[in-house]
């Protein structure tokens, strides 16, 4: 189910490989229109957020973060963790389990970040931990081929429609670096098209209108990125096919590929319009350019075969990460065999990595994907995520806040803005100061969202109806106070 304020957009609960998604339109005011398959149940605020609980304090986190700022730039190893876009004190996590996380002050939270997506079966799953323990007995890193690589590769290839061969790497950034080099090598063309607000890692060519953590900086989006590194990066607004057509017309024969998040997650949750992905597929074929889906977020989250299975659009190349490593550092890129055979040592395009195919990451990925093959997996994600999002939007309407948002399977988001939200320009109209107040209030109520208005949220198989009820009740309480 995807929706924006003012118009309810109902995604089908499942699409086969070649099906086109059907949109159901219905008028509404400041709310989503839930799909019939996932939102028949009404959220009842039976869970009290006023139960007796210990006093909320971040004293230990504050002390630890102060020390961290002396040791690491900004006190963190990834910028959004510093809470600069929401204000207040970052929390320092001590442990995670299932749908919950606990900080060093002893506060417990219902977690909707899931390590930014990998924890789709829940944190610290017992089966995955047991498998990792067995693998560790054999060693933590080989720097040489292992059978586990074959197993995970076979699982990825059988699941993802576009992938006939795959190369494992160590991060989503590395996957996108590799796939860009491959696209240019295969087409012998220099230019790429990316979309405003889409994030494809922190490699120089992608740090142009990259959303999320670099949303407020200039172009290129980071000092230290020379103009020469981004001169061949063309940008267009997401969901705007006419802008893409104009770029192809202006740069005939020069465009190697179009890369995009099939559902945007780094400008907040922004789904594609019905016709957008199909039109992008058509125009790339007409111009002998490659279509790349960055499914680091959406891969195995929207469907077992990713967004390309869900929407019925098959790209030429795909990047993956997060879920396929089960929470351990991993990335991958893959696609058509004729393209992938250009990668060294099969072909001339060089890319390498010391820890690529790490046995621990492969093990965690294998056992995570096995769990996702279980019956009812994506139906569960669809139901709880739609109820969560709808409940929050209804709470916003009840308390007089302009809000919009939506969800698809285990991915969701909401904005403090009147909709519709079709692209990053629309998303930037959100009331980020209000989101910051809401965010800090939800922390005190024991709910952990991504600390940015411009990040998607994630649910897991470990989230329960009680988790959703408690979150929605907390949201209404906080929304009444801000």
CSV table of C-alpha atoms in Angstrom, one decimal:
chain,number,residue,atom,x,y,z
A,1,UNK,CA,0.0,0.0,0.0
A,2,UNK,CA,1.4,3.4,-1.0
A,3,UNK,CA,-0.4,6.6,-0.3
A,4,UNK,CA,0.1,10.4,-0.2
A,5,UNK,CA,-1.9,13.1,1.5
A,6,UNK,CA,-5.0,14.0,-0.4
A,7,UNK,CA,-5.0,10.9,-2.7
A,8,UNK,CA,-5.1,7.3,-1.5
A,9,UNK,CA,-2.9,5.0,-3.7
A,10,UNK,CA,-3.5,1.3,-3.1
A,11,UNK,CA,-0.8,-1.1,-4.3
A,12,UNK,CA,-1.8,-4.7,-4.9
A,13,UNK,CA,-0.6,-7.1,-2.2
A,14,UNK,CA,1.4,-9.1,-4.8
A,15,UNK,CA,2.5,-8.7,-8.4
A,16,UNK,CA,3.8,-11.4,-10.6
A,17,UNK,CA,6.9,-10.8,-12.6
A,18,UNK,CA,5.1,-9.3,-15.7
A,19,UNK,CA,2.1,-7.7,-14.0
A,20,UNK,CA,1.6,-4.0,-14.0
A,21,UNK,CA,0.6,-2.5,-10.6
A,22,UNK,CA,-2.9,-1.2,-10.4
A,23,UNK,CA,-3.6,2.0,-8.5
A,24,UNK,CA,-6.9,2.6,-6.6
A,25,UNK,CA,-7.7,6.2,-6.3
A,26,UNK,CA,-10.1,7.6,-3.6
A,27,UNK,CA,-10.4,11.1,-2.2
A,28,UNK,CA,-9.3,11.6,1.4
A,29,UNK,CA,-8.1,14.3,3.6
A,30,UNK,CA,-4.7,14.0,5.3
A,31,UNK,CA,-4.8,10.2,5.3
A,32,UNK,CA,-3.9,7.1,3.3
A,33,UNK,CA,-6.4,4.8,1.6
A,34,UNK,CA,-5.4,1.3,2.8
A,35,UNK,CA,-5.5,-1.5,0.3
A,36,UNK,CA,-8.1,-4.1,0.9
A,37,UNK,CA,-5.5,-6.8,1.3
A,38,UNK,CA,-3.6,-5.3,4.1
A,39,UNK,CA,-5.7,-2.8,6.1
A,40,UNK,CA,-9.0,-4.4,6.9
A,41,UNK,CA,-8.1,-4.4,10.6
A,42,UNK,CA,-8.6,-1.1,12.5
A,43,UNK,CA,-6.0,0.0,14.9
A,44,UNK,CA,-7.4,0.1,18.4
A,45,UNK,CA,-5.3,1.9,20.9
A,46,UNK,CA,-5.5,-0.8,23.5
A,47,UNK,CA,-1.9,-0.5,24.4
A,48,UNK,CA,-1.3,2.2,27.0
A,49,UNK,CA,1.7,4.5,26.7
A,50,UNK,CA,1.2,5.6,30.2
A,51,UNK,CA,2.1,2.3,31.9
A,52,UNK,CA,4.5,2.6,34.8
A,53,UNK,CA,8.1,2.9,33.5
A,54,UNK,CA,11.5,4.1,34.6
A,55,UNK,CA,12.3,7.8,34.2
A,56,UNK,CA,13.7,8.4,30.7
A,57,UNK,CA,17.3,9.6,30.8
A,58,UNK,CA,20.1,9.7,28.3
A,59,UNK,CA,22.8,10.6,30.9
A,60,UNK,CA,25.1,7.7,29.9
A,61,UNK,CA,24.6,8.3,26.2
A,62,UNK,CA,25.4,11.9,26.6
A,63,UNK,CA,28.7,11.1,28.4
A,64,UNK,CA,29.6,8.5,25.8
A,65,UNK,CA,28.8,10.8,22.9
A,66,UNK,CA,30.8,13.6,24.4
A,67,UNK,CA,33.8,11.3,24.5
A,68,UNK,CA,33.1,10.0,21.0
A,69,UNK,CA,33.3,13.5,19.6
A,70,UNK,CA,36.9,13.7,20.7
A,71,UNK,CA,37.7,10.4,18.9
A,72,UNK,CA,35.6,10.4,15.7
A,73,UNK,CA,34.4,13.2,13.4
A,74,UNK,CA,31.1,14.4,14.9
A,75,UNK,CA,31.2,11.5,17.3
A,76,UNK,CA,29.9,9.0,14.7
A,77,UNK,CA,30.9,6.8,11.9
A,78,UNK,CA,27.9,7.7,9.7
A,79,UNK,CA,26.5,11.3,9.7
A,80,UNK,CA,22.8,10.8,10.3
A,81,UNK,CA,23.5,9.0,13.5
A,82,UNK,CA,24.5,12.3,15.1
A,83,UNK,CA,20.8,13.5,15.3
A,84,UNK,CA,21.7,16.9,13.7
A,85,UNK,CA,18.5,16.9,11.7
A,86,UNK,CA,16.2,16.2,14.7
A,87,UNK,CA,18.2,17.8,17.5
A,88,UNK,CA,18.7,16.4,21.0
A,89,UNK,CA,21.1,13.8,22.3
A,90,UNK,CA,21.9,10.7,20.1
A,91,UNK,CA,21.3,7.4,21.9
A,92,UNK,CA,24.1,4.9,22.2
A,93,UNK,CA,22.9,1.4,21.7
A,94,UNK,CA,23.9,-1.5,23.9
A,95,UNK,CA,21.9,-4.4,22.5
A,96,UNK,CA,19.2,-5.5,20.1
A,97,UNK,CA,16.8,-8.4,19.9
A,98,UNK,CA,13.7,-9.0,17.8
A,99,UNK,CA,11.8,-5.7,17.3
A,100,UNK,CA,13.5,-4.0,20.3
A,101,UNK,CA,16.7,-2.2,21.0
A,102,UNK,CA,18.2,-1.1,24.3
A,103,UNK,CA,20.5,1.8,25.0
A,104,UNK,CA,23.3,2.1,27.6
A,105,UNK,CA,21.0,4.0,29.9
A,106,UNK,CA,18.6,1.0,30.0
A,107,UNK,CA,15.9,2.6,27.8
A,108,UNK,CA,14.1,0.1,25.5
A,109,UNK,CA,12.7,1.1,22.1
A,110,UNK,CA,10.5,-0.5,19.5
A,111,UNK,CA,12.8,-0.2,16.5
A,112,UNK,CA,11.7,0.9,13.0
A,113,UNK,CA,15.2,1.4,11.6
A,114,UNK,CA,16.3,-2.2,11.7
A,115,UNK,CA,20.0,-1.3,11.2
A,116,UNK,CA,18.8,0.8,8.2
A,117,UNK,CA,17.0,-2.2,6.6
A,118,UNK,CA,18.9,-5.5,7.1
A,119,UNK,CA,17.0,-6.7,10.2
A,120,UNK,CA,14.0,-7.9,8.2
A,121,UNK,CA,13.6,-11.1,10.3
A,122,UNK,CA,14.3,-9.2,13.5
A,123,UNK,CA,17.5,-8.4,15.4
A,124,UNK,CA,19.8,-11.1,16.6
A,125,UNK,CA,17.7,-13.9,15.3
A,126,UNK,CA,18.6,-17.1,17.2
A,127,UNK,CA,18.9,-19.3,14.0
A,128,UNK,CA,21.2,-16.8,12.4
A,129,UNK,CA,23.3,-16.5,15.5
A,130,UNK,CA,23.6,-20.2,15.8
A,131,UNK,CA,24.7,-20.5,12.1
A,132,UNK,CA,27.3,-17.7,12.6
A,133,UNK,CA,28.7,-19.5,15.7
A,134,UNK,CA,29.2,-22.7,13.6
A,135,UNK,CA,30.8,-20.7,10.8
A,136,UNK,CA,33.1,-18.9,13.2
A,137,UNK,CA,34.6,-22.2,14.3
A,138,UNK,CA,36.1,-22.5,10.8
A,139,UNK,CA,37.4,-18.9,10.7
A,140,UNK,CA,36.1,-15.3,10.2
A,141,UNK,CA,37.8,-14.5,6.9
A,142,UNK,CA,39.4,-16.6,4.2
A,143,UNK,CA,40.4,-14.2,1.5
A,144,UNK,CA,39.7,-17.1,-0.9
A,145,UNK,CA,36.7,-18.8,-2.4
A,146,UNK,CA,34.3,-20.7,-0.2
A,147,UNK,CA,31.2,-22.8,-0.8
A,148,UNK,CA,29.0,-20.3,1.0
A,149,UNK,CA,29.5,-17.9,-1.8
A,150,UNK,CA,28.0,-20.4,-4.3
A,151,UNK,CA,25.0,-21.0,-2.0
A,152,UNK,CA,24.1,-17.3,-1.5
A,153,UNK,CA,24.8,-16.6,-5.2
A,154,UNK,CA,22.4,-19.4,-6.3
A,155,UNK,CA,19.7,-18.0,-3.9
A,156,UNK,CA,20.1,-14.4,-5.2
A,157,UNK,CA,20.1,-15.5,-8.9
A,158,UNK,CA,17.0,-17.7,-8.4
A,159,UNK,CA,15.2,-14.9,-6.6
A,160,UNK,CA,15.9,-11.6,-8.5
A,161,UNK,CA,14.5,-11.5,-12.1
A,162,UNK,CA,17.4,-9.4,-13.6
A,163,UNK,CA,20.3,-11.3,-12.1
A,164,UNK,CA,22.0,-14.1,-14.1
A,165,UNK,CA,25.4,-13.6,-12.5
A,166,UNK,CA,26.4,-11.8,-9.3
A,167,UNK,CA,29.5,-10.3,-7.7
A,168,UNK,CA,29.6,-9.9,-3.9
A,169,UNK,CA,31.2,-6.8,-2.4
A,170,UNK,CA,31.3,-5.2,1.1
A,171,UNK,CA,28.8,-2.4,1.0
A,172,UNK,CA,26.0,-0.7,-1.0
A,173,UNK,CA,28.4,2.1,-1.9
A,174,UNK,CA,30.9,-0.4,-3.3
A,175,UNK,CA,28.1,-2.2,-5.2
A,176,UNK,CA,27.1,1.1,-6.9
A,177,UNK,CA,30.7,2.0,-7.7
A,178,UNK,CA,31.1,-1.3,-9.4
A,179,UNK,CA,27.9,-1.3,-11.3
A,180,UNK,CA,28.6,2.2,-12.6
A,181,UNK,CA,32.0,1.3,-13.9
A,182,UNK,CA,30.5,-1.8,-15.5
A,183,UNK,CA,27.7,0.1,-17.2
A,184,UNK,CA,30.3,2.5,-18.7
A,185,UNK,CA,32.6,-0.3,-19.8
A,186,UNK,CA,29.8,-2.3,-21.5
A,187,UNK,CA,28.2,0.6,-23.4
A,188,UNK,CA,31.5,2.6,-24.0
A,189,UNK,CA,29.6,5.7,-22.9
A,190,UNK,CA,30.4,8.2,-20.1
A,191,UNK,CA,27.2,9.7,-18.8
A,192,UNK,CA,24.6,8.5,-16.3
A,193,UNK,CA,21.2,9.7,-15.2
A,194,UNK,CA,20.3,9.7,-11.5
A,195,UNK,CA,17.4,11.2,-9.8
A,196,UNK,CA,17.2,14.0,-7.2
A,197,UNK,CA,17.0,12.7,-3.7
A,198,UNK,CA,18.1,9.2,-4.7
A,199,UNK,CA,21.2,8.0,-2.8
A,200,UNK,CA,23.6,5.5,-4.3
A,201,UNK,CA,26.4,5.6,-1.8
A,202,UNK,CA,29.1,8.2,-1.2
A,203,UNK,CA,31.2,7.6,-4.4
A,204,UNK,CA,32.1,10.9,-6.1
A,205,UNK,CA,29.9,10.5,-9.2
A,206,UNK,CA,26.8,9.9,-7.1
A,207,UNK,CA,27.1,12.8,-4.7
A,208,UNK,CA,24.9,15.1,-6.8
A,209,UNK,CA,21.5,16.0,-5.4
A,210,UNK,CA,21.8,12.8,-3.2
A,211,UNK,CA,19.2,13.5,-0.6
A,212,UNK,CA,19.2,12.4,3.1
A,213,UNK,CA,22.4,13.3,4.9
A,214,UNK,CA,23.7,15.6,2.1
A,215,UNK,CA,20.3,17.2,1.4
A,216,UNK,CA,21.3,20.7,2.6
A,217,UNK,CA,24.7,21.0,0.9
A,218,UNK,CA,25.7,22.5,-2.5
A,219,UNK,CA,26.6,20.9,-5.8
A,220,UNK,CA,28.5,18.7,-5.8
A,221,UNK,CA,27.0,17.6,-2.5
A,222,UNK,CA,30.3,17.4,-0.7
A,223,UNK,CA,33.6,19.4,-0.6
A,224,UNK,CA,36.4,17.2,-2.0
A,225,UNK,CA,34.3,16.0,-4.9
A,226,UNK,CA,35.8,17.7,-8.0
A,227,UNK,CA,33.6,18.9,-10.8
A,228,UNK,CA,35.3,16.5,-13.1
A,229,UNK,CA,34.0,13.6,-11.0
A,230,UNK,CA,30.3,14.7,-11.5
A,231,UNK,CA,30.5,16.3,-15.0
A,232,UNK,CA,29.0,13.1,-16.5
A,233,UNK,CA,26.2,12.8,-13.9
A,234,UNK,CA,22.9,14.1,-15.2
A,235,UNK,CA,20.0,14.6,-12.8
A,236,UNK,CA,16.2,14.7,-13.1
A,237,UNK,CA,13.3,14.9,-10.7
A,238,UNK,CA,12.0,11.5,-9.6
A,239,UNK,CA,8.7,10.5,-11.2
A,240,UNK,CA,9.3,13.0,-14.1
A,241,UNK,CA,9.6,11.0,-17.4
A,242,UNK,CA,9.6,14.2,-19.5
A,243,UNK,CA,12.8,15.4,-17.9
A,244,UNK,CA,14.4,12.0,-18.6
A,245,UNK,CA,13.3,12.2,-22.3
A,246,UNK,CA,14.8,15.7,-22.5
A,247,UNK,CA,18.2,14.5,-21.2
A,248,UNK,CA,18.3,11.6,-23.7
A,249,UNK,CA,17.5,14.0,-26.5
A,250,UNK,CA,20.2,16.5,-25.4
A,251,UNK,CA,22.9,13.8,-24.9
A,252,UNK,CA,22.2,11.4,-27.7
A,253,UNK,CA,24.5,8.5,-27.8
A,254,UNK,CA,26.3,9.5,-24.6
A,255,UNK,CA,24.2,8.0,-21.8
A,256,UNK,CA,25.4,4.7,-20.5
A,257,UNK,CA,22.7,4.1,-17.9
A,258,UNK,CA,19.9,5.3,-15.8
A,259,UNK,CA,20.2,4.4,-12.1
A,260,UNK,CA,17.4,4.8,-9.6
A,261,UNK,CA,15.9,3.6,-6.4
A,262,UNK,CA,12.7,1.9,-7.6
A,263,UNK,CA,11.1,3.2,-4.4
A,264,UNK,CA,13.0,6.2,-2.9
A,265,UNK,CA,14.2,5.7,0.6
A,266,UNK,CA,16.7,8.4,1.0
A,267,UNK,CA,14.4,11.4,0.5
A,268,UNK,CA,11.8,9.8,2.7
A,269,UNK,CA,9.5,7.1,1.4
A,270,UNK,CA,8.5,8.0,-2.2
A,271,UNK,CA,6.9,5.4,-4.4
A,272,UNK,CA,7.0,5.6,-8.2
A,273,UNK,CA,4.0,6.7,-10.2
A,274,UNK,CA,2.2,3.9,-12.0
A,275,UNK,CA,3.7,4.6,-15.4
A,276,UNK,CA,7.2,5.9,-14.3
A,277,UNK,CA,9.2,2.7,-14.1
A,278,UNK,CA,7.7,1.2,-17.3
A,279,UNK,CA,8.5,4.5,-19.1
A,280,UNK,CA,12.1,4.4,-17.9
A,281,UNK,CA,12.4,0.8,-19.0
A,282,UNK,CA,11.1,1.8,-22.5
A,283,UNK,CA,13.3,4.8,-23.0
A,284,UNK,CA,16.5,3.0,-22.0
A,285,UNK,CA,15.9,0.2,-24.4
A,286,UNK,CA,15.1,2.7,-27.2
A,287,UNK,CA,18.4,4.5,-26.6
A,288,UNK,CA,20.6,1.3,-26.0
A,289,UNK,CA,21.3,2.5,-22.4
A,290,UNK,CA,21.2,0.2,-19.4
A,291,UNK,CA,18.6,0.4,-16.6
A,292,UNK,CA,20.0,-0.1,-13.1
A,293,UNK,CA,17.8,-0.6,-10.1
A,294,UNK,CA,19.5,0.2,-6.8
A,295,UNK,CA,17.8,-2.3,-4.6
A,296,UNK,CA,20.1,-2.0,-1.6
A,297,UNK,CA,17.0,-1.0,0.4
A,298,UNK,CA,14.2,-2.6,-1.6
A,299,UNK,CA,15.9,-5.9,-2.4
A,300,UNK,CA,14.1,-8.8,-0.6
A,301,UNK,CA,12.0,-6.2,1.3
A,302,UNK,CA,9.2,-5.4,-1.1
A,303,UNK,CA,9.1,-9.0,-2.3
A,304,UNK,CA,11.4,-12.0,-2.3
A,305,UNK,CA,12.5,-10.9,-5.8
A,306,UNK,CA,12.7,-7.2,-4.8
A,307,UNK,CA,11.0,-4.2,-6.3
A,308,UNK,CA,11.5,-5.6,-9.8
A,309,UNK,CA,9.4,-8.6,-8.9
A,310,UNK,CA,6.8,-6.4,-7.1
A,311,UNK,CA,6.4,-3.9,-10.0
A,312,UNK,CA,7.0,-6.4,-12.8
A,313,UNK,CA,9.8,-4.3,-14.4
A,314,UNK,CA,13.1,-6.0,-15.1
A,315,UNK,CA,16.3,-3.8,-15.2
A,316,UNK,CA,19.6,-4.8,-16.9
A,317,UNK,CA,21.6,-4.5,-13.7
A,318,UNK,CA,20.8,-4.5,-10.0
A,319,UNK,CA,22.6,-3.5,-6.8
A,320,UNK,CA,21.9,-5.3,-3.5
A,321,UNK,CA,23.0,-5.0,0.1
A,322,UNK,CA,21.6,-4.9,3.7
A,323,UNK,CA,19.2,-8.0,3.8
A,324,UNK,CA,21.5,-10.3,1.8
A,325,UNK,CA,24.1,-10.0,4.5
A,326,UNK,CA,21.7,-10.5,7.4
A,327,UNK,CA,23.1,-7.5,9.2
A,328,UNK,CA,26.8,-8.1,8.4
A,329,UNK,CA,28.6,-5.8,6.0
A,330,UNK,CA,27.8,-6.8,2.4
A,331,UNK,CA,26.8,-5.6,-1.0
A,332,UNK,CA,26.4,-7.1,-4.5
A,333,UNK,CA,25.8,-6.2,-8.1
A,334,UNK,CA,24.5,-8.5,-10.8
A,335,UNK,CA,22.6,-8.6,-14.0
A,336,UNK,CA,22.5,-10.1,-17.5
A,337,UNK,CA,25.3,-12.7,-18.1
A,338,UNK,CA,26.6,-10.9,-21.2
A,339,UNK,CA,27.2,-7.7,-19.1
A,340,UNK,CA,28.5,-9.4,-16.0
A,341,UNK,CA,31.1,-11.4,-18.0
A,342,UNK,CA,32.9,-8.1,-18.5
A,343,UNK,CA,33.9,-8.2,-14.8
A,344,UNK,CA,37.5,-9.3,-14.0
A,345,UNK,CA,38.8,-12.0,-14.2
A,346,UNK,CA,36.2,-13.1,-16.8
A,347,UNK,CA,36.6,-9.8,-18.6
A,348,UNK,CA,38.6,-6.5,-18.6
A,349,UNK,CA,36.6,-4.4,-16.1
A,350,UNK,CA,38.5,-4.5,-12.9
A,351,UNK,CA,37.0,-4.6,-9.4
A,352,UNK,CA,38.3,-6.5,-6.3
A,353,UNK,CA,37.8,-6.6,-2.6
A,354,UNK,CA,39.7,-8.4,0.2
A,355,UNK,CA,36.7,-9.2,2.3
A,356,UNK,CA,34.3,-9.8,-0.5
A,357,UNK,CA,32.4,-13.1,0.0
A,358,UNK,CA,33.2,-13.1,3.7
A,359,UNK,CA,32.0,-16.4,5.1
A,360,UNK,CA,30.2,-14.8,8.1
A,361,UNK,CA,28.3,-12.4,5.8
A,362,UNK,CA,27.4,-15.2,3.4
A,363,UNK,CA,26.1,-17.3,6.3
A,364,UNK,CA,23.9,-14.6,7.8
A,365,UNK,CA,22.6,-13.8,4.3
A,366,UNK,CA,21.8,-17.4,3.5
A,367,UNK,CA,19.8,-18.0,6.7
A,368,UNK,CA,18.0,-14.7,6.5
A,369,UNK,CA,16.9,-15.5,2.9
A,370,UNK,CA,15.8,-18.9,4.0
A,371,UNK,CA,13.5,-17.4,6.6
A,372,UNK,CA,12.0,-15.0,4.1
A,373,UNK,CA,10.9,-18.0,2.0
A,374,UNK,CA,8.5,-18.9,4.7
A,375,UNK,CA,4.7,-18.9,4.1
A,376,UNK,CA,3.0,-15.6,4.8
A,377,UNK,CA,6.2,-13.6,5.3
A,378,UNK,CA,5.4,-10.7,3.0
A,379,UNK,CA,1.7,-10.8,3.9
A,380,UNK,CA,2.7,-10.2,7.5
A,381,UNK,CA,5.0,-7.3,6.6
A,382,UNK,CA,2.3,-5.8,4.4
A,383,UNK,CA,-0.3,-5.9,7.1
A,384,UNK,CA,1.6,-4.6,10.0
A,385,UNK,CA,3.3,-1.9,8.0
A,386,UNK,CA,0.1,-0.6,6.5
A,387,UNK,CA,-1.6,-0.6,10.0
A,388,UNK,CA,1.4,1.3,11.4
A,389,UNK,CA,1.4,4.0,8.8
A,390,UNK,CA,-2.4,4.3,8.6
A,391,UNK,CA,-2.5,4.6,12.4
A,392,UNK,CA,0.1,7.4,12.5
A,393,UNK,CA,-1.6,9.3,9.8
A,394,UNK,CA,-5.0,8.9,11.5
A,395,UNK,CA,-3.4,10.2,14.7
A,396,UNK,CA,-2.1,13.2,12.8
A,397,UNK,CA,-5.5,14.0,11.3
A,398,UNK,CA,-7.1,13.6,14.7
A,399,UNK,CA,-4.7,16.0,16.4
A,400,UNK,CA,-4.8,18.6,13.6
A,401,UNK,CA,-1.4,18.0,11.8
A,402,UNK,CA,-0.9,18.0,8.1
A,403,UNK,CA,0.7,14.6,7.3
A,404,UNK,CA,1.0,12.2,4.4
A,405,UNK,CA,2.7,8.9,3.8
A,406,UNK,CA,2.4,5.3,2.8
A,407,UNK,CA,4.0,1.9,2.8
A,408,UNK,CA,4.8,-1.1,0.6
A,409,UNK,CA,5.3,-4.4,2.4
A,410,UNK,CA,8.1,-3.8,5.0
A,411,UNK,CA,9.0,-0.2,4.0
A,412,UNK,CA,7.2,2.9,5.0
A,413,UNK,CA,7.4,6.7,5.6
A,414,UNK,CA,5.5,9.8,6.5
A,415,UNK,CA,5.9,13.5,6.1
A,416,UNK,CA,4.8,16.5,8.0
A,417,UNK,CA,3.4,18.1,4.9
A,418,UNK,CA,0.4,18.2,2.7
A,419,UNK,CA,0.7,15.8,-0.2
A,420,UNK,CA,1.1,14.6,-2.7
A,421,UNK,CA,4.9,13.8,-2.4
A,422,UNK,CA,6.2,12.7,-5.8
A,423,UNK,CA,9.9,13.8,-5.6
A,424,UNK,CA,12.6,15.3,-3.4
A,425,UNK,CA,11.4,18.9,-4.2
A,426,UNK,CA,8.0,18.0,-2.8
A,427,UNK,CA,9.6,16.2,0.2
A,428,UNK,CA,11.6,19.3,1.2
A,429,UNK,CA,8.4,21.2,1.8
A,430,UNK,CA,8.0,19.1,5.0
A,431,UNK,CA,8.0,20.7,8.4
A,432,UNK,CA,11.4,19.3,9.6
A,433,UNK,CA,11.3,21.2,12.8
A,434,UNK,CA,8.0,19.6,13.7
A,435,UNK,CA,9.4,16.2,12.8
A,436,UNK,CA,12.2,16.8,15.2
A,437,UNK,CA,9.8,17.5,18.0
A,438,UNK,CA,7.8,14.5,17.1
A,439,UNK,CA,10.9,12.3,16.9
A,440,UNK,CA,12.2,13.3,20.3
A,441,UNK,CA,8.8,12.8,21.9
A,442,UNK,CA,8.6,9.3,20.4
A,443,UNK,CA,12.0,8.4,21.8
A,444,UNK,CA,10.7,9.2,25.3
A,445,UNK,CA,7.8,7.0,24.6
A,446,UNK,CA,10.1,4.1,23.6
A,447,UNK,CA,9.8,4.3,19.8
A,448,UNK,CA,12.8,4.6,17.6
A,449,UNK,CA,12.4,6.0,14.1
A,450,UNK,CA,15.1,7.0,11.7
A,451,UNK,CA,16.5,10.4,12.9
A,452,UNK,CA,15.7,12.3,9.8
A,453,UNK,CA,12.5,13.3,7.9
A,454,UNK,CA,14.2,12.2,4.8
A,455,UNK,CA,14.7,8.5,5.6
A,456,UNK,CA,12.3,5.6,5.1
A,457,UNK,CA,11.4,3.3,7.9
A,458,UNK,CA,11.4,-0.5,8.1
A,459,UNK,CA,9.4,-3.2,9.8
A,460,UNK,CA,10.4,-6.8,10.5
A,461,UNK,CA,8.9,-10.3,11.0
A,462,UNK,CA,9.6,-9.7,14.7
A,463,UNK,CA,7.2,-6.8,15.0
A,464,UNK,CA,3.9,-7.8,16.6
A,465,UNK,CA,0.4,-6.3,16.5
A,466,UNK,CA,1.1,-5.1,20.1
A,467,UNK,CA,4.2,-3.2,18.9
A,468,UNK,CA,2.1,-1.5,16.2
A,469,UNK,CA,-0.7,-0.6,18.7
A,470,UNK,CA,1.7,0.8,21.2
A,471,UNK,CA,3.5,2.8,18.6
A,472,UNK,CA,0.3,4.3,17.2
A,473,UNK,CA,-0.9,5.2,20.8
A,474,UNK,CA,2.4,6.8,21.5
A,475,UNK,CA,2.2,8.8,18.2
A,476,UNK,CA,-1.2,10.2,19.1
A,477,UNK,CA,0.0,11.2,22.6
A,478,UNK,CA,3.1,13.0,21.2
A,479,UNK,CA,1.1,14.6,18.4
A,480,UNK,CA,-1.2,16.1,20.9
A,481,UNK,CA,1.7,17.7,22.7
A,482,UNK,CA,3.6,19.3,19.7
